[in-house]
Every structure is written in structure tokens, then in C-alpha cells.
Short mmCIF file of C-alpha atoms in Angstrom, two decimals:
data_model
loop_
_atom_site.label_atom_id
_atom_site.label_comp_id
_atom_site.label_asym_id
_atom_site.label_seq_id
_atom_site.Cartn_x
_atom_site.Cartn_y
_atom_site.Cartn_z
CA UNK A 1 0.00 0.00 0.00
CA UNK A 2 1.61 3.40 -1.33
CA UNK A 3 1.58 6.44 1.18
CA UNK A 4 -1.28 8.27 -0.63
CA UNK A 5 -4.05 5.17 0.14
CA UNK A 6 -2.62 4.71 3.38
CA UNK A 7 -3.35 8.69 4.10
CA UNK A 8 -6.77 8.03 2.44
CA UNK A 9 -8.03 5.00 4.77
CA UNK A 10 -6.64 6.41 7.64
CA UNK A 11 -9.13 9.44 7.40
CA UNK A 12 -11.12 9.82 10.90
CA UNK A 13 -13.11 12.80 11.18
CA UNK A 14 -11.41 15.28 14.02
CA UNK A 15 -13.51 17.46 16.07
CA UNK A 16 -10.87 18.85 18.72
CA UNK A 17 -7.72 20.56 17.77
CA UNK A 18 -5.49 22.72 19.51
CA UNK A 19 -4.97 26.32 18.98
CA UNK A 20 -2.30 26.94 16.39
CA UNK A 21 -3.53 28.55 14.00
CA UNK A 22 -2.54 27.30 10.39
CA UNK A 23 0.19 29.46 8.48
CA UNK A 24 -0.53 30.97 5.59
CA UNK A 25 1.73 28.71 3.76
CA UNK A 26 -0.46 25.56 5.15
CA UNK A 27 -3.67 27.11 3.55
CA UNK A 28 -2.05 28.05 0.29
CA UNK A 29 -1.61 24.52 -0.41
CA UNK A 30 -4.08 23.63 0.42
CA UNK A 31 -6.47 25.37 -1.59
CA UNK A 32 -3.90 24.71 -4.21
CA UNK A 33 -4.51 21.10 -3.96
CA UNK A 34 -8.60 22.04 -3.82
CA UNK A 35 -8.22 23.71 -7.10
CA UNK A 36 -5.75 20.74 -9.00
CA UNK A 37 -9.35 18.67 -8.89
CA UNK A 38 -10.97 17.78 -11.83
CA UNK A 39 -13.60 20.07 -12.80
CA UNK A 40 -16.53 19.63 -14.98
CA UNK A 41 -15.75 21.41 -18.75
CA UNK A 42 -12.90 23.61 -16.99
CA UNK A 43 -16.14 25.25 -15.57
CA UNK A 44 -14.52 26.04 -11.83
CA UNK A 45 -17.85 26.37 -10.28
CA UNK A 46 -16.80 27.11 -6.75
CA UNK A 47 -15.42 29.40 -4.12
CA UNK A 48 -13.79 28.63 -0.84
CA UNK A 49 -14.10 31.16 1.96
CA UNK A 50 -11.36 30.88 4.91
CA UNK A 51 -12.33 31.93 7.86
CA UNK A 52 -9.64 33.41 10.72
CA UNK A 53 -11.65 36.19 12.51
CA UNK A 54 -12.69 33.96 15.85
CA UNK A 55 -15.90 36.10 16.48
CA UNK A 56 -16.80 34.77 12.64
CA UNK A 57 -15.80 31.40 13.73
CA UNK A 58 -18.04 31.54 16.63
CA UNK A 59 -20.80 32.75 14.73
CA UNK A 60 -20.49 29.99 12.18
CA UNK A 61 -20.61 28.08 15.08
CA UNK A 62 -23.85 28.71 16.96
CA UNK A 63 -25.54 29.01 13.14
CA UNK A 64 -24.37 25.40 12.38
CA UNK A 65 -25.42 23.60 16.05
CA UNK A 66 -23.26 25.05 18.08
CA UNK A 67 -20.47 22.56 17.54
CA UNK A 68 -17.58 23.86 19.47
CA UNK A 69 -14.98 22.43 17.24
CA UNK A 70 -16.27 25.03 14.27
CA UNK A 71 -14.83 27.24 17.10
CA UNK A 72 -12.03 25.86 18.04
CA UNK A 73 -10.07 25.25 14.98
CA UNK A 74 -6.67 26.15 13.23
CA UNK A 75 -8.42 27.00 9.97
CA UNK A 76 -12.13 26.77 8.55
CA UNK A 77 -12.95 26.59 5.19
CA UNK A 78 -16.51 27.15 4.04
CA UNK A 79 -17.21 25.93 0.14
CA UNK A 80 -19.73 27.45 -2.23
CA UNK A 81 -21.35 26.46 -4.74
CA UNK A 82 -20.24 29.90 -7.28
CA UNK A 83 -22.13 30.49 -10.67
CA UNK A 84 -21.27 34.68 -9.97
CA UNK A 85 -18.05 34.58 -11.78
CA UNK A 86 -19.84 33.51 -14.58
CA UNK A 87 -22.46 36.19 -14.12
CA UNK A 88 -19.19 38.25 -13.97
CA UNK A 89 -18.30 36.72 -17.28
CA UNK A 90 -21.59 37.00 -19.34
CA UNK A 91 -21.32 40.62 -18.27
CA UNK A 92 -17.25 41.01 -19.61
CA UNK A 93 -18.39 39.03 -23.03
CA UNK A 94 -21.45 40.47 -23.45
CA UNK A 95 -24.00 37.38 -23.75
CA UNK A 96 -26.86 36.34 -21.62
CA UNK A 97 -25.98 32.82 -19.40
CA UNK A 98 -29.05 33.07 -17.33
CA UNK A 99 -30.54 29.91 -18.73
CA UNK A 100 -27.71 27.73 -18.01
CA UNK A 101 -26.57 29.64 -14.63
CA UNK A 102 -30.21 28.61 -13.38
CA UNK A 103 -30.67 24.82 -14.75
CA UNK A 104 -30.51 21.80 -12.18
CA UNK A 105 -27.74 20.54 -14.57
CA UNK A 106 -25.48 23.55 -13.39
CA UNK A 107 -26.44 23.23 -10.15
CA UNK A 108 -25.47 19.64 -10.34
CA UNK A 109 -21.82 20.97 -11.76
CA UNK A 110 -21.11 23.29 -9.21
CA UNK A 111 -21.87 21.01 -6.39
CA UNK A 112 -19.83 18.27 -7.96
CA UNK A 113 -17.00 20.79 -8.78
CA UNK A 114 -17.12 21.83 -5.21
CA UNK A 115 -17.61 18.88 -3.45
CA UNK A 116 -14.17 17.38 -5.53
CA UNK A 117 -11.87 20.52 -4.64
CA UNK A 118 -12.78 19.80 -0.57
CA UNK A 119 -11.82 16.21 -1.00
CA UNK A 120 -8.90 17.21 -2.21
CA UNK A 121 -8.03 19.91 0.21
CA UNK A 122 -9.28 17.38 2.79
CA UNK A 123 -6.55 14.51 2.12
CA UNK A 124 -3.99 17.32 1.44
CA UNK A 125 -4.56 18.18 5.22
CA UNK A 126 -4.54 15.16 6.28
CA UNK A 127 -1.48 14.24 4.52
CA UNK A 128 0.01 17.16 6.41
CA UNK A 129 -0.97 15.24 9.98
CA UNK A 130 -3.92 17.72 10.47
CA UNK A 131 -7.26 16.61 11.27
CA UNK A 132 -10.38 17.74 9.51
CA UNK A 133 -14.24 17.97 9.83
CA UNK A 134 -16.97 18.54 7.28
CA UNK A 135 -19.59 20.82 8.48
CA UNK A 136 -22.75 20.17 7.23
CA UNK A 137 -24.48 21.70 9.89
CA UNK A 138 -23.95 24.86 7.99
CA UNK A 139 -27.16 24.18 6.16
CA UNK A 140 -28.97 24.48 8.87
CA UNK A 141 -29.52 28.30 8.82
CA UNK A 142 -27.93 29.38 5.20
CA UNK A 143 -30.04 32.66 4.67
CA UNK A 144 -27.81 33.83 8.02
CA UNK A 145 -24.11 32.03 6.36
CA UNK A 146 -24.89 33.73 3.42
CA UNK A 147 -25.34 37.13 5.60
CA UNK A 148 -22.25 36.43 7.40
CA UNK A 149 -19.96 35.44 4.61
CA UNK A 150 -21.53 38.32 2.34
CA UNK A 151 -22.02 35.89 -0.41
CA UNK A 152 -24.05 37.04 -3.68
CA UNK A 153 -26.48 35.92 -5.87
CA UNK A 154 -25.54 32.65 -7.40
CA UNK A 155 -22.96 31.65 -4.39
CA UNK A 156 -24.18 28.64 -2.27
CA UNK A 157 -22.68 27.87 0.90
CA UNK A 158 -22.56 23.96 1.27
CA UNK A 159 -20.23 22.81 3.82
CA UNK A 160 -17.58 23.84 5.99
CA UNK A 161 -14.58 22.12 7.11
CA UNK A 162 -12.22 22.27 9.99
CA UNK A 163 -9.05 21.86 10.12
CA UNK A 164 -6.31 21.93 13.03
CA UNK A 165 -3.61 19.52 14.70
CA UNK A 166 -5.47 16.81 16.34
CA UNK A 167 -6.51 16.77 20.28
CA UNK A 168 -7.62 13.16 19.82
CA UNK A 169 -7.83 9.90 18.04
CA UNK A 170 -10.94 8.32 16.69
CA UNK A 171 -12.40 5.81 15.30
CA UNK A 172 -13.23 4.84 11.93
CA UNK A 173 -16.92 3.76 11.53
CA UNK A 174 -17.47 0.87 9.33
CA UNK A 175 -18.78 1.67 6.13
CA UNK A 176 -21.69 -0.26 4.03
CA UNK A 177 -20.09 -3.54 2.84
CA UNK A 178 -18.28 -3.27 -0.55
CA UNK A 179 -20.96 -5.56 -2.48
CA UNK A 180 -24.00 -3.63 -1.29
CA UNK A 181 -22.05 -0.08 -2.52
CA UNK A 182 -20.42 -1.51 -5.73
CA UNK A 183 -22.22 -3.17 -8.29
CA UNK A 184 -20.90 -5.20 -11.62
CA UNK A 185 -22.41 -4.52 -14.95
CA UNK A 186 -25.40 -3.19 -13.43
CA UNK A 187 -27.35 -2.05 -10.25
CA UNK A 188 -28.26 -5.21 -8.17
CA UNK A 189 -32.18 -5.43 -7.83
CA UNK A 190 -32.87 -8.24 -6.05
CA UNK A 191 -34.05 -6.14 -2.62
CA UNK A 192 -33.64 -9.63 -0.39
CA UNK A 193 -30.17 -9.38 -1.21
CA UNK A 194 -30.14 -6.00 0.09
CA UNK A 195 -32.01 -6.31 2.94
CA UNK A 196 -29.41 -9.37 3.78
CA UNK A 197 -26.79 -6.89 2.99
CA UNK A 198 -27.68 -4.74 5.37
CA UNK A 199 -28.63 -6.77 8.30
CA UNK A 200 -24.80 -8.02 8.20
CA UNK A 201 -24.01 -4.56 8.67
CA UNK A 202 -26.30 -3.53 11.49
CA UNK A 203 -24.86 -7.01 13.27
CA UNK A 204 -21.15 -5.19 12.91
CA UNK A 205 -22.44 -1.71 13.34
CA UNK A 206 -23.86 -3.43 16.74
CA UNK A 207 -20.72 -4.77 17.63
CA UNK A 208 -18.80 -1.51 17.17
CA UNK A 209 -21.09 0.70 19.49
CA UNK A 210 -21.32 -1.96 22.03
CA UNK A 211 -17.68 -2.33 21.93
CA UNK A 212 -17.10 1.57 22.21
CA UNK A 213 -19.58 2.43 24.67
CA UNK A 214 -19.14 -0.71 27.32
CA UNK A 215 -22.53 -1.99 25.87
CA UNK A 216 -24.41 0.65 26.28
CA UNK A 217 -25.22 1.54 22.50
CA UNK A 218 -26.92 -0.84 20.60
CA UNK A 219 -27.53 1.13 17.18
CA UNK A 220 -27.95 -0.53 13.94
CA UNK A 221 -27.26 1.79 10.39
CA UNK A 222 -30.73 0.78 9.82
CA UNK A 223 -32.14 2.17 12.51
CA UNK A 224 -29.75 5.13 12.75
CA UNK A 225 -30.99 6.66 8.68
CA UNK A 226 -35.10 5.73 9.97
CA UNK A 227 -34.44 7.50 13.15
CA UNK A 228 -32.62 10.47 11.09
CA UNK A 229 -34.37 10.54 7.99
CA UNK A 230 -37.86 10.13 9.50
CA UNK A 231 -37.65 14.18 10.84
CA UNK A 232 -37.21 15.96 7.55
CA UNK A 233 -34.48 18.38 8.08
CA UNK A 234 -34.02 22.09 6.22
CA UNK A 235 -36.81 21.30 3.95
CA UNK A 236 -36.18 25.46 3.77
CA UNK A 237 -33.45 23.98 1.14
CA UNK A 238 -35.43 23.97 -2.20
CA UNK A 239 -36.83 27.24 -2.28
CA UNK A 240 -33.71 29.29 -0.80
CA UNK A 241 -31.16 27.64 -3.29
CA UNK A 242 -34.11 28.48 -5.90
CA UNK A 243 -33.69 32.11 -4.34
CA UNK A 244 -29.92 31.95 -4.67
CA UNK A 245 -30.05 31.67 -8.44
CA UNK A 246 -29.91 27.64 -8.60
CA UNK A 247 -31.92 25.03 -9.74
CA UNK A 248 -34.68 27.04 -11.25
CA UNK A 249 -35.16 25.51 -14.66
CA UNK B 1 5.84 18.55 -0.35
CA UNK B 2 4.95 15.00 0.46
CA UNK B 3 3.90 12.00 -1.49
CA UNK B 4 0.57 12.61 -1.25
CA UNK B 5 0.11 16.33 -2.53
CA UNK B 6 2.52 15.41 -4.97
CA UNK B 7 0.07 13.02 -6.03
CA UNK B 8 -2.79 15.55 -6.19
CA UNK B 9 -1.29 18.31 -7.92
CA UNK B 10 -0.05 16.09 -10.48
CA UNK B 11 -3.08 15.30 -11.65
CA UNK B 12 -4.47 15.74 -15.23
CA UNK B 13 -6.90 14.27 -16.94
CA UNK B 14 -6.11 11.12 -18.89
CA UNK B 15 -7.81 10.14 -22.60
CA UNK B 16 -6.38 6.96 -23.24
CA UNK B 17 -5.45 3.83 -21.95
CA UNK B 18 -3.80 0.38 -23.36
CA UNK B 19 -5.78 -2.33 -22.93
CA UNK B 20 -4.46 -4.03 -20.06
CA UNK B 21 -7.52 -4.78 -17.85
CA UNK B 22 -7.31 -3.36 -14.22
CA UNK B 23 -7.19 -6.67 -11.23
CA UNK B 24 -10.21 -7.20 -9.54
CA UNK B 25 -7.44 -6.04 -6.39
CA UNK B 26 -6.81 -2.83 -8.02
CA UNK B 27 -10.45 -2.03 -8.44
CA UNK B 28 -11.27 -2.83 -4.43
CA UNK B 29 -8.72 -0.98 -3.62
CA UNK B 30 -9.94 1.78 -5.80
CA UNK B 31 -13.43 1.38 -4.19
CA UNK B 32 -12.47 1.36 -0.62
CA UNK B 33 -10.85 4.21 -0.68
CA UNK B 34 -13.52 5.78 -2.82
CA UNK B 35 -15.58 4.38 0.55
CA UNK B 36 -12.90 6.00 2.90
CA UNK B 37 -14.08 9.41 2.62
CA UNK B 38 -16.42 11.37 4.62
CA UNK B 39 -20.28 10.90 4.19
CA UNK B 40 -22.98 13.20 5.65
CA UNK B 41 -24.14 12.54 8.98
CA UNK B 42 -23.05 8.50 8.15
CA UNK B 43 -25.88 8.61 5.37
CA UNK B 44 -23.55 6.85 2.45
CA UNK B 45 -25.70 8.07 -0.20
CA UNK B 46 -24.00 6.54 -3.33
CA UNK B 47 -23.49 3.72 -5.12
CA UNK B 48 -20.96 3.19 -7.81
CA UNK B 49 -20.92 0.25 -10.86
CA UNK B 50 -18.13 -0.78 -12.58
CA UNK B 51 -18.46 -1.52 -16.03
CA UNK B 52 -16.06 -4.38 -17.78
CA UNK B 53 -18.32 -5.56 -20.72
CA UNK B 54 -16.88 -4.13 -23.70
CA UNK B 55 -20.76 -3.79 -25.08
CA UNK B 56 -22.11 -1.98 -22.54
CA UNK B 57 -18.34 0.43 -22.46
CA UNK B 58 -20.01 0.79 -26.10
CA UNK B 59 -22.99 1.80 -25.40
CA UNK B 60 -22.26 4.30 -22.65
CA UNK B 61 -19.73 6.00 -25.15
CA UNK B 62 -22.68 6.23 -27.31
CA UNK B 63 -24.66 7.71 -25.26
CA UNK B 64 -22.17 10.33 -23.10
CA UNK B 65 -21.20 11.63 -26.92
CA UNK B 66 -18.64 9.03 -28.76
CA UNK B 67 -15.37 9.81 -26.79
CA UNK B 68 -13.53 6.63 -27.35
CA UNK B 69 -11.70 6.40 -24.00
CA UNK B 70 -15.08 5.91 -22.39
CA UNK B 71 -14.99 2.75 -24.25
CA UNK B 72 -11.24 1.92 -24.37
CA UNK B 73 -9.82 1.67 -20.80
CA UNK B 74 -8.70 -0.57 -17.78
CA UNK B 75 -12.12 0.10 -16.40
CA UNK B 76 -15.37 2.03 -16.06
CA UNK B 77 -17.06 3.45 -12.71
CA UNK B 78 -20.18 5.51 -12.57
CA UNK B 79 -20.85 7.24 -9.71
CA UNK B 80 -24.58 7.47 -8.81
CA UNK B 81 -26.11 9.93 -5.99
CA UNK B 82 -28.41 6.65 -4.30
CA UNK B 83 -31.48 7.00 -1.75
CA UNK B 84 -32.84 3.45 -2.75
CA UNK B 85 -31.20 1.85 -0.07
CA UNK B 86 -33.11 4.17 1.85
CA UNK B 87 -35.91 3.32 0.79
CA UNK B 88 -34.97 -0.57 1.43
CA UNK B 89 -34.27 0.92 4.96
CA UNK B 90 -37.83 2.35 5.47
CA UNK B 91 -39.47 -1.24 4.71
CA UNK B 92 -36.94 -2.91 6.98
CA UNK B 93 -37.82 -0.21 9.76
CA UNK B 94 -41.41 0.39 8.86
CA UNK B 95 -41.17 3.96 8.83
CA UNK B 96 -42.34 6.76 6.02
CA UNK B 97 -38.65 8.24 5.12
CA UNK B 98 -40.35 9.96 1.86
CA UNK B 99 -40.35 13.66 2.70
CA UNK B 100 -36.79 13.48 3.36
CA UNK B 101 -35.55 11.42 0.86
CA UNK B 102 -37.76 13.77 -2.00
CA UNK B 103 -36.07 16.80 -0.57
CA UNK B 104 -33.46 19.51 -1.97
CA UNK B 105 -31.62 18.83 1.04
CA UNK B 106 -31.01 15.19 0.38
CA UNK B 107 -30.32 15.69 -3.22
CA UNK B 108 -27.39 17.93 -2.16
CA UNK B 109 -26.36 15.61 0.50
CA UNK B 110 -26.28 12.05 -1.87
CA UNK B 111 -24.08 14.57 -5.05
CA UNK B 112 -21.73 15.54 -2.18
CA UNK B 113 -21.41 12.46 -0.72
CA UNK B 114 -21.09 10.71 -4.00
CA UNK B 115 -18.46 12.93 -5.39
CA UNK B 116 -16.15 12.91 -2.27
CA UNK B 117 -16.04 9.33 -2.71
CA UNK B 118 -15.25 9.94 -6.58
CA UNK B 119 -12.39 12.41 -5.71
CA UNK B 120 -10.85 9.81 -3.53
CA UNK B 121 -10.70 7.15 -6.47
CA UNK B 122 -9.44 9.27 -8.52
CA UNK B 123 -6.26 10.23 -5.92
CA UNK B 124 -5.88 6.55 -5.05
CA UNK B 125 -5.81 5.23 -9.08
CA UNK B 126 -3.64 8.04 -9.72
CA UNK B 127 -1.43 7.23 -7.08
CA UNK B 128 -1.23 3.98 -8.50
CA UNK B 129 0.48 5.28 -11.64
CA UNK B 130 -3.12 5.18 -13.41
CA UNK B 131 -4.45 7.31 -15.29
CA UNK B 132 -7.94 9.14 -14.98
CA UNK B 133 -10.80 10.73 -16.57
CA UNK B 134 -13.72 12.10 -15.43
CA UNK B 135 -17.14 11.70 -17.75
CA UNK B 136 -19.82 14.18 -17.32
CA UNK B 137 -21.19 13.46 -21.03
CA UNK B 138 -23.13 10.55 -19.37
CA UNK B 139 -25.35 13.80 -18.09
CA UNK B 140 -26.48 13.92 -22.16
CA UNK B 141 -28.89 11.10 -21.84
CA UNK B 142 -29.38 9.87 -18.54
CA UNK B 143 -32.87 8.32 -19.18
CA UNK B 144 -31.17 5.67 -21.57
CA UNK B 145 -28.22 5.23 -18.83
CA UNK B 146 -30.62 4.57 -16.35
CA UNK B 147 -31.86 1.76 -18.56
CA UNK B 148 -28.28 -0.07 -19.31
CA UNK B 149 -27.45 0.04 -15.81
CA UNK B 150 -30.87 -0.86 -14.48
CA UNK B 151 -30.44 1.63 -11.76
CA UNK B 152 -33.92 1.95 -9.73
CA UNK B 153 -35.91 4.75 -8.73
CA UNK B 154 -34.46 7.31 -6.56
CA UNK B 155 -30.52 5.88 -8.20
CA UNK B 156 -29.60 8.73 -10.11
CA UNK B 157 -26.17 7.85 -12.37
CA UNK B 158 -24.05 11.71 -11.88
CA UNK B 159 -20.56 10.47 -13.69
CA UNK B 160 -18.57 8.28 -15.12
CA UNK B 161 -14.52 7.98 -14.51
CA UNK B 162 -12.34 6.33 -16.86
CA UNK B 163 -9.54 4.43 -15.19
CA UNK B 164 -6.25 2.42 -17.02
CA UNK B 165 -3.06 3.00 -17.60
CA UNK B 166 -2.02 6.11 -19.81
CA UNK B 167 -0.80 6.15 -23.04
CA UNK B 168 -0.01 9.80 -23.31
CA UNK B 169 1.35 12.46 -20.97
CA UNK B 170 -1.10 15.43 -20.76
CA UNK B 171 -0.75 19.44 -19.35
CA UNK B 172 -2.53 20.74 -16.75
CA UNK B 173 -4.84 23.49 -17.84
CA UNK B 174 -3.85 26.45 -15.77
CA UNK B 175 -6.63 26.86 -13.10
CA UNK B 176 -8.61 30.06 -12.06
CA UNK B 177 -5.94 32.68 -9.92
CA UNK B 178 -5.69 31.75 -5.96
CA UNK B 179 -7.24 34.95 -4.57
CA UNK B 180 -10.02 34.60 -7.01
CA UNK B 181 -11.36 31.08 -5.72
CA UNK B 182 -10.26 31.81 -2.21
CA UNK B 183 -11.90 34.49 0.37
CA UNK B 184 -10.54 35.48 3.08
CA UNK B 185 -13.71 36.25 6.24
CA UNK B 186 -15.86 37.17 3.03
CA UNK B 187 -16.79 36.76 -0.36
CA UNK B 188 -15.09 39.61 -2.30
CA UNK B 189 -18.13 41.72 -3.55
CA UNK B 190 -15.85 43.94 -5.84
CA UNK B 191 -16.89 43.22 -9.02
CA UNK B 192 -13.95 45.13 -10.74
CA UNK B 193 -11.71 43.32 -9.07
CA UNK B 194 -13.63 40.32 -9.95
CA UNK B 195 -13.09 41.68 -13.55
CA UNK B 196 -9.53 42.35 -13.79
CA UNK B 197 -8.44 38.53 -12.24
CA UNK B 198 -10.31 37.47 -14.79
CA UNK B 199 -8.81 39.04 -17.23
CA UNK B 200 -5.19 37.86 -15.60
CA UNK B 201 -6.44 34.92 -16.04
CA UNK B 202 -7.57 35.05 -19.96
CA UNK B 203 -3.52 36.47 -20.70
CA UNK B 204 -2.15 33.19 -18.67
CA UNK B 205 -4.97 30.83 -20.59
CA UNK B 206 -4.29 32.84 -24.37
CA UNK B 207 -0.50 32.00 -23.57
CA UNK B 208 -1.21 28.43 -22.83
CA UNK B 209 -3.06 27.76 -25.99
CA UNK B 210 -1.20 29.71 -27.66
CA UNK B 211 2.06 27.58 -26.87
CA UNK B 212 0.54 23.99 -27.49
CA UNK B 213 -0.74 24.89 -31.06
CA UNK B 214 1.17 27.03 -32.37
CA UNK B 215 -0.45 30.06 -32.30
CA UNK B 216 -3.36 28.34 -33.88
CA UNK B 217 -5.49 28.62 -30.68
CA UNK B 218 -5.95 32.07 -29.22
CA UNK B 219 -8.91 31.21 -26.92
CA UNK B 220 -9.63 32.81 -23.03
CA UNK B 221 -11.59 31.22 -20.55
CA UNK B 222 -14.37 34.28 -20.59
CA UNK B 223 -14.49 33.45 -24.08
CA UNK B 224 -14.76 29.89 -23.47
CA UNK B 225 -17.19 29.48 -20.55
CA UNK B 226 -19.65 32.48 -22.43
CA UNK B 227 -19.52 30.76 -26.16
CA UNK B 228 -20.45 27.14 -23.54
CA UNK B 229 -22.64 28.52 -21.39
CA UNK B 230 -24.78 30.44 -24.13
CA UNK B 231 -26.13 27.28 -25.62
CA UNK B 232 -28.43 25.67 -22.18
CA UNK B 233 -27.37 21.95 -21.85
CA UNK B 234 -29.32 18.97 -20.70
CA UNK B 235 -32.62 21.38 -20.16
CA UNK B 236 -34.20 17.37 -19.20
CA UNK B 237 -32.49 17.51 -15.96
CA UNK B 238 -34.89 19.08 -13.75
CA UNK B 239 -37.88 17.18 -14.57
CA UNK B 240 -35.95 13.73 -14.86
CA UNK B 241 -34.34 14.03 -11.75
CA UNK B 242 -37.24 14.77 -9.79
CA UNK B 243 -38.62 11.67 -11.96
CA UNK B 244 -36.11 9.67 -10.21
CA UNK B 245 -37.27 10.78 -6.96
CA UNK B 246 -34.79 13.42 -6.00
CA UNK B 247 -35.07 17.22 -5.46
CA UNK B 248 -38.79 17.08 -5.13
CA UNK B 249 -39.67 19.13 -1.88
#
């Protein structure tokens, strides 16, 4: 196993850091490695705001759950979504982009574009031993992110991430076996074969809470996503990305 | 610099491949690190299928717009943004998951997810002195890629990636300037600012085309993304995924 995979299975999420601060060297490669990602047609759909001023940082924090680590950091990095440039653009060349800027298919781009740049900032950090954290919590109040960060019309927050030298270990959760997330040829259908699927994972899901908390948690995935999924969160979403300039048409 | 930004920042898009087959070792290792990455709230909202049939390679060049290396190479992978399982879930739990699954929020949530896992592929083939490309063309016709890879409702294919080894060496395309993808506390609202990066930007991407043809190529990105973005692609999109069961609510 080459250093790069190694660096990639060893990723735990990291929620407590101590307080140096990343240099500005750190963050410039960082972002450098964000923007060496693929991205769809050379299109560059997204932005990356970094975030040092700590009253901003606890602001963030209370707006995304108050999660004190979105506090307590040595850098944060909030990615958008960003179809303005292009506004920008249609404005320098002269030509009207509205119909594109506004499809679901560009929306699709620019969260794809974005969501590729943070992976790679996210095992550039890692590789440099810092520990990071997506934020998705962010979503939970964007109309006040979008106030804070002073984002325009056709910029999307969508997640944050922190990043610091890590306080603490952790543990890697298990993921979804490998058959039941990669299929041959073609999607497997047979839904008994799913279900079986994922009963063997709630058994080892089982046996890593029980192990972790002295037998105290007894969570299955299955019951986790019904529990989560059955209280519809920021169903705000649709019409305040609408709002934003996305997914209209 | 270590191995692994190395790694990253070496990256360039590859367009074709011998015809050595990748092991089935290579491709595990290429999905569990694909699998490594980090999911929203432990939701693991994709699914990927690889593709090794040479007549269904065809096809799916056919239909994501005849680019040969989406039918020559060591292997195919689409990446789909998936919610079925979640719907397997609610039977297994007996609970109605449908308003979150339909929403804008979860739609969001399974591209993310999907395309962190994507980026880490891509950095782990790469790393294995493979070559990669990324396919958005399967976007063109998604109804008929739906039907080769029998993906259910609420599976909704996003990409392909082309993986083998490389036959030719490739630039990197010059990306956007630093300070114009990255903020620092807030999104820069100076439009004429905006405007002249830009244009630093066109000078550095006229040079580079300039020097790999010859003078024969003369184009900017401004130019570029206004002459693309003028003609609306894959107008379907809204209404099919919403079809599929995604971005409903």
C-alpha cells in the first residue's frame, strides 16, 4: 500500500484541535490542492471562503449547532457552490448565461465541482498530519451564512470544514459492505439481497457501538438513517437555493 | 511537499489507456478508498458500478457523446447519488422516510457524498500510476443510462470515470488565480476586481493555448465558458431528476 491510500483509509473525522492557527503557507496549499481537482468542462464552479476572525468562527458556530470544534479550529474553510463569476463573465463578453446559470444541470456541476476541490483539500490536510471535519451543519440556517460570509447571488454555501492539529484519536466507523455499494455490470435489484446486505451490517455496526460504549449503545445503520431521515431536516433547502439563483429551470 | 500532494497536484486528466484490464485487487482498492471518505451525517448516499463488458463500455460511449476512452480503458465506474437503499431501509424499519428522501436537502447531501467518494478514487488510481478521466457526457442522456445500468428509482447515475493505464502524458490546464477562488472572512463583492483577475487569467490561458498549437489557438476562458454557457445543456435535468425521486420538496 503506497503512502497516498494509506493517508486516504486512515481518514477519521477530528472534532478537537489545539490552537495553532494554520500558516498561511499551510492554507495556500491547500487550496492549491482544492483547485488541482478535476472540474466539470474547466467550468470552476466554486469558491472557498477561509475563515480566521474567531468572532466569525463563533458565529459559524452557533448558526451550524453550536459545535464547538467550528470554534475551536486552526483554519475553517466554508465551500460554495459559485455560478457569480460567470455572471461576472456573461457581463465582460457580453452574452446572456441566465438559462444555463439557473438549470438543475449547473447546479449539479457546481456542487460536484465543489464537493471534488474539498476532497482534495481534505486529504492534502490530512497528509500534512492535520485533522479535519466537514460541516454540514452549515445548512442548517444558510439565509444567516450567506449574511455572514456576504455571499451574492448565485454563491451557495454547502459545507464547511475544519481543520487543526489533532486533540484526539478516533475511530473509523465501518462503512456499508463493498458488495451492497459496488455493483458489476449493473445495479443489483434483487431487494432480499439488500435487505441481507444490510442486516450483516447492522450485526457489525452493533458490535462496534457496544464495543465503544461498554454496551451501552446498541444502534444498527438501519435504525440510525429511519431514526434520522424520519424528521425531515431544512426542507427550507429547495426554495432558498431556488432564491440563490440555482436550480430554477 | 509530500507524497501525497505530490500526487494531487499532479493530476491531469487522462484520454487513453492500453488495454491491459485493471485486477479485480486494483479495483477494491480503488473502491475502498472511494468508501474511505467522509459521508454526511453517516448517510452513504452513493453507489458506484463498474463496467467491464466491452458492449455496454459501447454503449455508454454512445450515449455520453462518442469519446472513445469511455470505451477503451482498464475500467469504467459511474458514480450514482443513491437513496434506494433508503428506501430498502424504510421497509426494513417500517417507517415513512419519503419527505426526506424527495427533498433539496437530500439531493445535495447524496451529489456531495457521492463525489467525495469519486475524488478519492481518482487520488488513489492516480497514485497507482493510473491514469484518470472524469465523464460528465453521461449527463447527455441519462434516461437511456438509467436503462443499461438498471439503476432503480431514486438511483440517479451523476458520472462516469475512466480508469487504465495512460498512453499519453497530458498538461494541466492552468486553473482560475488563488485569490479569485479563495476568500478570506468574506466573499469579495468587488466586481472590478472580480473583472480584472479574470482578465489575468484570460492572458495566462491565451499563452497556454497559444504555446501547445502554435499560435493556432488564441482562446480565453471568458471566451470559453460564455460561447459554452450560451447554448443551455441537458434542459431534461430538472424534470428527470425529480422523476427519479430526487429534489422534489
Amino acid at each position: 500500500m503506497n503512502q497516498v491510500i494509506e493517508t486516504i483509509l486512515k481518514h477519521r473525522s477530528i472534532r478537537q484541535y489545539d490552537d495553532r492557527p494554520l500558516t498561511d503557507e499551510q492554507i495556500r496549499t491547500i487550496v492549491e490542492a482544492a483547485q488541482a481537482a478535476s472540474t466539470s468542462s474547466y467550468i470552476q464552479a466554486y469558491s472557498i471562503i477561509g475563515i480566521k476572525d474567531p468572532k466569525k468562527k463563533k458565529k459559524l458556530a452557533e448558526l451550524a449547532g453550536n459545535q464547538p470544534y467550528v470554534e475551536k479550529n486552526g483554519h475553517l474553510l466554508v465551500f460554495c457552490a459559485d455560478l457569480h463569476r460567470h455572471d461576472v463573465v456573461a457581463q465582460m463578453e457580453g452574452k446572456d448565461l441566465t438559462s444555463s446559470l439557473e438549470s438543475t444541470e449547473k447546479f449539479m456541476v457546481s456542487l460536484i465541482d465543489a464537493a471534488l476541490a474539498a476532497q482534495n483539500a481534505a486529504i492534502a490536510a490530512e497528509s500534512m498530519g492535520l485533522g479535519i471535519c466537514y460541516i454540514g451543519g452549515l445548512r442548517n440556517n444558510l439565509k444567516e451564512v450567506a449574511k455572514v460570509l456576504r455571499t451574492p447571488e448565485r454563491v451557495l454555501p454547502l459545507f464547511a470544514m475544519t481543520i487543526g492539529y489533532p486533540l484526539h484519536e478516533s475511530c473509523k466507523k465501518p462503512r456499508l459492505p463493498f458488495e451492497h455499494v459496488y455493483h458489476e455490470e449493473e445495479y443489483e435489484q434483487d431487494e432480499n439481497r439488500l435487505k441481507e446486505q444490510l442486516q450483516q451490517y447492522n450485526d457489525i455496526i452493533k458490535k462496534y457501538y457496544r464495543e465503544r460504549t461498554g454496551g451501552v449503545r446498541n444502534d444498527t445503520w438501519t435504525g440510525q438513517m429511519a431514526q434520522k431521515l424520519s424528521h425531515p431536516a431544512r426542507m427550507y433547502m429547495k426554495e432558498f437555493v431556488e432564491k440563490q439563483g440555482f436550480n430554477k429551470k
